[in-house]
PDB file of C-alpha atoms in Angstrom:
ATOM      1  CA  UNK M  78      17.137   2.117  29.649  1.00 58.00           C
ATOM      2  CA  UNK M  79      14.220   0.502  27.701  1.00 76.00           C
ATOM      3  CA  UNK M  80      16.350   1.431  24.344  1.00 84.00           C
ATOM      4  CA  UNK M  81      19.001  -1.113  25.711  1.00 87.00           C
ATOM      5  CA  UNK M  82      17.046  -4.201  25.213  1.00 90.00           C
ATOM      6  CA  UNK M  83      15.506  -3.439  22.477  1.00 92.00           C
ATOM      7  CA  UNK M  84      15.676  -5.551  19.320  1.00 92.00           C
ATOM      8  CA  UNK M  85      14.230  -3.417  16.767  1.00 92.00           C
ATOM      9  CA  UNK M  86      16.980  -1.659  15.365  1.00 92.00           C
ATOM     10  CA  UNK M  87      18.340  -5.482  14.629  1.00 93.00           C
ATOM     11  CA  UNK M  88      15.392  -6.749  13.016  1.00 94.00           C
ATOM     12  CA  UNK M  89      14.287  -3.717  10.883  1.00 93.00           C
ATOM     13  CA  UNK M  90      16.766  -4.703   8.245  1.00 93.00           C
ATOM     14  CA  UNK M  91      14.935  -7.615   7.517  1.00 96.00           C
ATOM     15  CA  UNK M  92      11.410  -6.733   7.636  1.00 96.00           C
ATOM     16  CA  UNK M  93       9.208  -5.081   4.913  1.00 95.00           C
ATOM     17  CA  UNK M  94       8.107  -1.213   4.964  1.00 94.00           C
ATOM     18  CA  UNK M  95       4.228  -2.548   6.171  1.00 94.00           C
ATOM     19  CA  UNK M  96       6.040  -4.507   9.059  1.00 96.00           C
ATOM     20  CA  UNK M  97       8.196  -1.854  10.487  1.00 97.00           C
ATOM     21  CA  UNK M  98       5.487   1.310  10.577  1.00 97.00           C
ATOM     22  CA  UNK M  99       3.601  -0.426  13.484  1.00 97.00           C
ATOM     23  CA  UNK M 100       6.819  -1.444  15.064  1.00 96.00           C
ATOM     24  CA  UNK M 101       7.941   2.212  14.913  1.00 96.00           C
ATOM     25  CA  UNK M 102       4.162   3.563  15.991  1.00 97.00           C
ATOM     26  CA  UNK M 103       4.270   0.796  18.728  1.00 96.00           C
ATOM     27  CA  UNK M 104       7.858   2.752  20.038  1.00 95.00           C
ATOM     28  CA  UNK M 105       6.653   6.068  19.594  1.00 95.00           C
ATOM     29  CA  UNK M 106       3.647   5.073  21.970  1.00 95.00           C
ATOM     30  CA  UNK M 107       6.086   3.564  24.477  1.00 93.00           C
ATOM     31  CA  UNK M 108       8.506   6.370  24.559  1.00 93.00           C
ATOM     32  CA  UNK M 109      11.271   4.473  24.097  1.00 90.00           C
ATOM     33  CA  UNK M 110      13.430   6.470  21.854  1.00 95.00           C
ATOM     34  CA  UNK M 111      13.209  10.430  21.524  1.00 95.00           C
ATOM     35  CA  UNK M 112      10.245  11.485  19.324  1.00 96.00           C
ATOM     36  CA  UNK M 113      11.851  13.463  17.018  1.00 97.00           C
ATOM     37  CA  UNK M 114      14.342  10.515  15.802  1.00 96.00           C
ATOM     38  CA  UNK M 115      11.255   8.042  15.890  1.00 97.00           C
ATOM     39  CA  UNK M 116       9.448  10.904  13.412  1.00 98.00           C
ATOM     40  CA  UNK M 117      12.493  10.992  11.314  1.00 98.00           C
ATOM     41  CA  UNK M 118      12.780   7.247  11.223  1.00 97.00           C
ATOM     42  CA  UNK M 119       9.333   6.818  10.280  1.00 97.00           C
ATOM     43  CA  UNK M 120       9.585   9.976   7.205  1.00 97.00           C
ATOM     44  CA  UNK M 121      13.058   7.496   6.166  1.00 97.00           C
ATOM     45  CA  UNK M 122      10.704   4.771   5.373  1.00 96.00           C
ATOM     46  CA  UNK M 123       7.674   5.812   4.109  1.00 96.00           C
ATOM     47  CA  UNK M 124       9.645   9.090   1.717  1.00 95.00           C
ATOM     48  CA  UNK M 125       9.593   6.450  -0.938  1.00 93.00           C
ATOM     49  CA  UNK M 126       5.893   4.935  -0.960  1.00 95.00           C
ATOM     50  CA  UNK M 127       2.610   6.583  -2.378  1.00 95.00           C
ATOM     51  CA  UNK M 128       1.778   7.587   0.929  1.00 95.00           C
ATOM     52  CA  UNK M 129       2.509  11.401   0.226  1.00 96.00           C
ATOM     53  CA  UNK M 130       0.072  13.074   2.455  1.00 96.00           C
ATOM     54  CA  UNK M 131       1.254  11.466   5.345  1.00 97.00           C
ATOM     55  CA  UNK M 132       4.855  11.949   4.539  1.00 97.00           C
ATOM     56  CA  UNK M 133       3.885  15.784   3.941  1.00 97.00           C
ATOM     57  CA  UNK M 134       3.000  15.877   7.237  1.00 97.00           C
ATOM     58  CA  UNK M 135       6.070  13.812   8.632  1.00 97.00           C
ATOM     59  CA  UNK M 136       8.369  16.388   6.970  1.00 97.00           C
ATOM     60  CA  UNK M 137       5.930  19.502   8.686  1.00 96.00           C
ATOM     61  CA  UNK M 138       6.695  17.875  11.978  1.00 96.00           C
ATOM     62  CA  UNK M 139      10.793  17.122  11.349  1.00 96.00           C
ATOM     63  CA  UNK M 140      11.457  21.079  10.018  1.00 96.00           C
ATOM     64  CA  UNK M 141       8.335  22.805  12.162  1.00 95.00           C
ATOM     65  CA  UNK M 142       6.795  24.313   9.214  1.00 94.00           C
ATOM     66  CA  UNK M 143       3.754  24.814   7.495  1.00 94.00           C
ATOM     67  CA  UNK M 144       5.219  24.861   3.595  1.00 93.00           C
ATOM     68  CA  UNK M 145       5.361  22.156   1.688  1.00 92.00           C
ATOM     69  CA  UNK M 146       7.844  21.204  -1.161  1.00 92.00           C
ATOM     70  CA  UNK M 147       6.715  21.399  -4.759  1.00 96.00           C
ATOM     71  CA  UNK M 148       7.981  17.959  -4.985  1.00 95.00           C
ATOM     72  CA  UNK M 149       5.273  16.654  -2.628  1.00 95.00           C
ATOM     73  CA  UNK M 150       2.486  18.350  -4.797  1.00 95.00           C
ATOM     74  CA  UNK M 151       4.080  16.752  -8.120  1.00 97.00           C
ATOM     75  CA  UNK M 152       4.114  13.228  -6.676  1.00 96.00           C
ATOM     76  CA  UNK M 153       0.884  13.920  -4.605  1.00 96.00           C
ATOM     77  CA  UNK M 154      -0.595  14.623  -8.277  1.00 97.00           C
ATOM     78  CA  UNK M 155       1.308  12.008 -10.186  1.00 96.00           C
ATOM     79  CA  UNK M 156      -0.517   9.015  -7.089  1.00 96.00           C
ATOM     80  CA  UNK M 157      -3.775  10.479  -7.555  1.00 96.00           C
ATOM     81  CA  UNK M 158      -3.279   9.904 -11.846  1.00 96.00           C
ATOM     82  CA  UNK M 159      -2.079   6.432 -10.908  1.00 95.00           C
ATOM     83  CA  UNK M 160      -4.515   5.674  -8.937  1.00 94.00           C
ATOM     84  CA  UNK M 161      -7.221   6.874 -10.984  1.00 95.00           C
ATOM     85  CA  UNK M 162      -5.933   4.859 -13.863  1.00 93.00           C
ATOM     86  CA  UNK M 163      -5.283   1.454 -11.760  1.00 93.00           C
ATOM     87  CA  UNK M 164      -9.501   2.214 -11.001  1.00 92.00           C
ATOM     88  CA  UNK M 165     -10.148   2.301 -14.942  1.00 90.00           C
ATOM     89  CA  UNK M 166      -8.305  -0.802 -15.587  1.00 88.00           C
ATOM     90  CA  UNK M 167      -9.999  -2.555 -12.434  1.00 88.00           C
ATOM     91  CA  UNK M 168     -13.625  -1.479 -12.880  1.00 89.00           C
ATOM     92  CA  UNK M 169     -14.593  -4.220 -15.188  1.00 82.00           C
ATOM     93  CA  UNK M 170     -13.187  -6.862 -12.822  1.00 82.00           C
ATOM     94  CA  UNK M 171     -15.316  -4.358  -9.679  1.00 86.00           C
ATOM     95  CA  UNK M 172     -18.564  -4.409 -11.876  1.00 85.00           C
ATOM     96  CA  UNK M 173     -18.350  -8.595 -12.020  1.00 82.00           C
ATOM     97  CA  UNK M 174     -17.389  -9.487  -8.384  1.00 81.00           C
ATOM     98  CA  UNK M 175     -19.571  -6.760  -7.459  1.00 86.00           C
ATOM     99  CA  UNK M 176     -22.478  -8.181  -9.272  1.00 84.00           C
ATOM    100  CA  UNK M 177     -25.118 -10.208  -6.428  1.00 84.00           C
ATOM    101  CA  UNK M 178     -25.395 -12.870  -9.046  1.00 81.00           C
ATOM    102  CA  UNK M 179     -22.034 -13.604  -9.065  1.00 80.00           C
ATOM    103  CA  UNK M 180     -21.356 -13.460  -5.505  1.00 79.00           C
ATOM    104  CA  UNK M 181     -23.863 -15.982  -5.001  1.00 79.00           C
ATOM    105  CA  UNK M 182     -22.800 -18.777  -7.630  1.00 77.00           C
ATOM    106  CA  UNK M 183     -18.991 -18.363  -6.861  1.00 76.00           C
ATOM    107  CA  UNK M 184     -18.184 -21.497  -4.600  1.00 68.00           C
ATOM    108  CA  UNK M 185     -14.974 -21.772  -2.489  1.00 67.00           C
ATOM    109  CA  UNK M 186     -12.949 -23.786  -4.644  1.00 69.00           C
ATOM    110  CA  UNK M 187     -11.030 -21.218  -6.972  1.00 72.00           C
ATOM    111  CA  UNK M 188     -10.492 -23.539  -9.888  1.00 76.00           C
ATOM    112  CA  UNK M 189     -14.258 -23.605 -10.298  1.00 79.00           C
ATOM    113  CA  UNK M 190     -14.755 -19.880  -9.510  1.00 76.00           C
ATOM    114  CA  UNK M 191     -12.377 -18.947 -11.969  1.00 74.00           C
ATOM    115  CA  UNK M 192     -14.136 -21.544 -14.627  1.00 78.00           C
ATOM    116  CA  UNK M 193     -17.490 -19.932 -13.818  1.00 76.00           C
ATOM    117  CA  UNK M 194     -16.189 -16.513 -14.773  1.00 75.00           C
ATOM    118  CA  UNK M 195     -14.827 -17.672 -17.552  1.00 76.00           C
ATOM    119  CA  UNK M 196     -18.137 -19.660 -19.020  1.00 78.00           C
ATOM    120  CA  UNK M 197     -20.293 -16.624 -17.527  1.00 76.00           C
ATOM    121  CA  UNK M 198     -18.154 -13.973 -19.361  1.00 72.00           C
ATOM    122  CA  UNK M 199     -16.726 -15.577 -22.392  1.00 61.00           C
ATOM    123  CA  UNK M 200     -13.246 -14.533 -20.731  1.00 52.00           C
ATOM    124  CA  UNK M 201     -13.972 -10.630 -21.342  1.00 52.00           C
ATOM    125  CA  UNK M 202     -11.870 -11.029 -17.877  1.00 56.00           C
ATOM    126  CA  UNK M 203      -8.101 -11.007 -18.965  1.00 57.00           C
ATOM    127  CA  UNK M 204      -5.602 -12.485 -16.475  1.00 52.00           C
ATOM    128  CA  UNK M 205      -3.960  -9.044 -16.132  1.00 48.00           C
ATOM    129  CA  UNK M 206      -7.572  -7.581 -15.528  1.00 48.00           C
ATOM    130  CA  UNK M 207      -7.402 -10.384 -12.650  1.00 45.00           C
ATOM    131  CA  UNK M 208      -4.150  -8.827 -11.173  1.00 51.00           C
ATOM    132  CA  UNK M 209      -5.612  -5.487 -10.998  1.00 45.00           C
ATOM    133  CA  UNK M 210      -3.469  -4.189 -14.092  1.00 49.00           C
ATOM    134  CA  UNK M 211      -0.646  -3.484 -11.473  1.00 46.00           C
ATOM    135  CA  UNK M 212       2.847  -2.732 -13.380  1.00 44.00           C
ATOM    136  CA  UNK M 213       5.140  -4.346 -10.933  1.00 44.00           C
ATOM    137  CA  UNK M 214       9.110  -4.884 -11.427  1.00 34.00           C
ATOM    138  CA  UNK M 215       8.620  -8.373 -10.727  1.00 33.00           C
ATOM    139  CA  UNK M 216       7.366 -10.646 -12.412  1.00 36.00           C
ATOM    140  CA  UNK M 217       3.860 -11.981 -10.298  1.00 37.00           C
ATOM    141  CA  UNK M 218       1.646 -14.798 -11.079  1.00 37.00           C
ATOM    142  CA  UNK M 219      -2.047 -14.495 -10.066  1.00 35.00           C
TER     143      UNK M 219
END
């Protein structure tokens, strides 16, 4: 009865992966669709994102079993290489912002925060260095 009046089905189409998972969670908690199609739904939208561990364990649920595909373990392993490069290119930025000194003479206003760093570190900081060297499709500004 509860699925009747229920909007979420219209509104996932226009909301991001991070904004549907809770909505999804929230229904699972509430029982208001069958469990199995809410564990389905959920493996649809997260099969695609470097969240492989939990989708592993969606897919165990949806086909009972305790094997895993090989093409988990490949993308499991090709995250873990991507994240452990994305760390290398963002240490340097960690070690600054991480440094007491800094913390303390970084003021709220970002233009000067961002001239500080650049005075204090001769701009050893590139802008990509800044956006975390994150290869996106588009195009960001930091």
């Amino acid at each position: 009865m509860a699925s009747k009046y229920d909007l979420t089905p219209r509104m996932v189409s226009f909301l991001d992966r991070h904004l549907v998972f809770p909505l999804l969670e929230f229904l699972t908690l509430k029982e208001v669709y069958a469990f199995e199609d809410l564990i389905k739904a959920k493996y649809d939208l997260l099969s695609k994102t470097n969240m492989v561990d939990f989708v592993t364990q969606l897919y165990q649920q949806i086909h009972d079993t305790e094997d895993i595909p090989q093409e988990f373990a490949v993308k499991r392993e090709n995250v873990l290489a991507q994240l452990e490069v994305l760390q290398e290119q963002a240490q340097k930025v960690m070690d600054v912002i991480e440094n007491p000194e800094v913390i303390a003479a970084l003021r709220q206003d970002k233009l000067q925060n961002l001239q500080f760093l650049k005075e204090s570190y001769n701009g050893g900081l590139e802008k990509r260095s800044w956006c975390l060297g994150v290869e996106r499709q588009q195009t960001i500004e930091c």
